[in-house]
Amino acid sequence: MPAPESSGEGAWLAPWWKGLGRRYGHVFHSMCSYMGSFPPGLPRYLIEQLTEPGDVVLDPFSGRGTAPLEACLSGRHGIGVDLNPLASMLSSVKLDPPTLEETLARLAELEASYVPEPVGDRAPPEIRMLFEETTTLPQILHMKASLDPAHRTDRFLLASLAGILHGNHTRDVVSSRCLSVSMPNTFSMSPGYLARYIAEKSLVRPPFDAFEKLRLRMHFEFAEGVPALRGRAIRGDARALSTLVAPGSAKLIVTSPPYLNVVRYGKFNWIRLWLLGESVSDVDRSLRVEATDRRLALSDRMRFKGYCGFLKTVLTECARVLRDDGVCAVTIGDVRNKEHGERTLALEAWDSMKDEVPLVLGAAVADDVNQLGKVSKIWGLAHRGEATKVDRVMLFHKPGRSLPRPRWSDPAALIEAIAASPNAPLVRSGKARPGVVKTRPTAAARKKTGT
């Protein structure tokens, strides 16, 4: 990455995290795709610059757990809060994972107790059209009925199964990672569209062995070990954050609020929510997605005031849980519509509420987004006008304070250090700090699983 065009005392206030590349990060990040997640390098850069090992790092919209996982990997206490049951589970398994041995042993138990049964009415038609019904779907149904998300190992297997539940096939179909007909992995297309898509493309449902696919996935996911420092995931509403997280406890809040009425997190994850036994309509209702006019834009008619009210409530709650010397980093993308053209949503929203929120804007970092990789661009939101080229990383602090001095005066050196040890805390002295715990299958486990 070319060095950001910034120099002097504020040189660190630039998107240096881009130097880590799109593939940076622990393999846990790729456990299950999730719309709206930011790259792991962004929170890791802010964590290293603004916190010390042992500090609390919080994401009140944790999604698939990107920020709190980076916190745990870097020796901080990561906390993730999200109202979406899928997001909450993904955060939970990454912040408090079992061992490889535990997952393989549990998977062996599931396979030993499996008795093939006809699918019948155990799955709805929209699910049956996606999976082969003599091997794959009966195995999925057995795991769906047997795995208890209240137990850590079962929860991890369930999250990993959700990650491979659907996706595109490789050229060699047999080696494909996912279990469904060939379809997108990032989100679930609507049942009606999928039915037409399957018919038009004459797609087949290969008889994948779900146990074997999940076993292979376990070896892949544990290849880089697990964080030695565990975190905490909370299913809850960011608008009541101070009832979920201790006031004055977070040294850093790093998050990206959802674009209200743009992404229907329930509808776009209906296949995975079926696996979890969750209602799509209940999820979207709890996340305040309405049945009409889901676009977000910058006019009162398009709910700009409603978005600002939501954001004001969340930022006020963030101020309550933030330490006096803490920083709240909020990433918001610019938006565009036919009525107003391209607008800086983050700055305009803040300008409308700055006198009512107990925080001060210390800096705003513009981050040019790779449009080719932006999910909203790929799947049709861009042509309606929401997608833009710029995200704004807004750095807030408490009144009467200022942004702290960065821990690394040379941002380029920090990026090099992160890239050299991506899954462990950086050591800046001879003092040992928590690293990652490498897990290896026992001889008995290798013999049992054939690895």
Short mmCIF file of N, CA and C in Angstrom, two decimals, residues 42 104 124-126 141 169-170 182 187 197 237 272 285 294 351 401 410 416 448:
data_model
loop_
_atom_site.label_atom_id
_atom_site.label_comp_id
_atom_site.label_asym_id
_atom_site.label_seq_id
_atom_site.Cartn_x
_atom_site.Cartn_y
_atom_site.Cartn_z
N LEU A 42 -8.72 -2.92 10.14
CA LEU A 42 -9.16 -1.62 10.66
C LEU A 42 -9.23 -1.63 12.19
N LEU A 104 -13.84 -32.37 17.27
CA LEU A 104 -13.77 -33.63 16.53
C LEU A 104 -14.43 -34.77 17.30
N PRO A 124 -38.84 -27.60 5.19
CA PRO A 124 -39.78 -26.97 4.26
C PRO A 124 -39.30 -27.10 2.82
N PRO A 125 -40.18 -26.93 1.84
CA PRO A 125 -39.81 -27.10 0.43
C PRO A 125 -38.67 -26.21 0.00
N GLU A 126 -38.60 -24.98 0.53
CA GLU A 126 -37.53 -24.06 0.10
C GLU A 126 -36.16 -24.53 0.57
N LEU A 141 -30.14 -32.28 9.06
CA LEU A 141 -31.27 -32.30 9.98
C LEU A 141 -30.90 -32.98 11.30
N HIS A 169 -19.88 -23.76 -5.87
CA HIS A 169 -19.06 -24.95 -6.04
C HIS A 169 -17.75 -24.61 -6.73
N THR A 170 -16.72 -25.38 -6.41
CA THR A 170 -15.47 -25.28 -7.15
C THR A 170 -15.63 -26.02 -8.48
N SER A 182 -25.04 -24.97 -6.10
CA SER A 182 -24.12 -23.86 -6.24
C SER A 182 -24.90 -22.54 -6.21
N PHE A 187 -24.85 -14.25 1.15
CA PHE A 187 -26.20 -14.09 1.69
C PHE A 187 -27.14 -15.03 0.95
N TYR A 197 -33.61 -19.74 -10.42
CA TYR A 197 -32.19 -19.85 -10.70
C TYR A 197 -31.78 -21.31 -10.88
N ASP A 237 -29.39 -5.19 22.64
CA ASP A 237 -29.67 -3.99 21.84
C ASP A 237 -28.67 -2.90 22.20
N ARG A 272 -29.55 -19.79 6.94
CA ARG A 272 -28.80 -20.01 8.19
C ARG A 272 -29.71 -19.86 9.41
N ARG A 285 -37.86 -7.81 12.47
CA ARG A 285 -38.68 -6.92 13.31
C ARG A 285 -37.84 -6.38 14.46
N ARG A 294 -37.33 0.49 2.31
CA ARG A 294 -36.18 0.08 3.09
C ARG A 294 -34.92 0.86 2.74
N ASP A 351 -23.45 16.38 12.61
CA ASP A 351 -23.74 17.81 12.71
C ASP A 351 -25.15 18.04 13.25
N ARG A 401 -11.48 16.18 27.21
CA ARG A 401 -10.32 15.33 26.92
C ARG A 401 -9.89 15.58 25.49
N ASP A 410 5.32 5.57 14.48
CA ASP A 410 5.57 5.23 13.08
C ASP A 410 4.50 4.22 12.64
N GLU A 416 3.85 -3.22 9.68
CA GLU A 416 4.81 -4.30 9.45
C GLU A 416 4.80 -5.29 10.62
N LYS A 448 -9.22 -41.78 14.77
CA LYS A 448 -10.67 -41.89 14.68
C LYS A 448 -11.21 -41.17 13.45
#
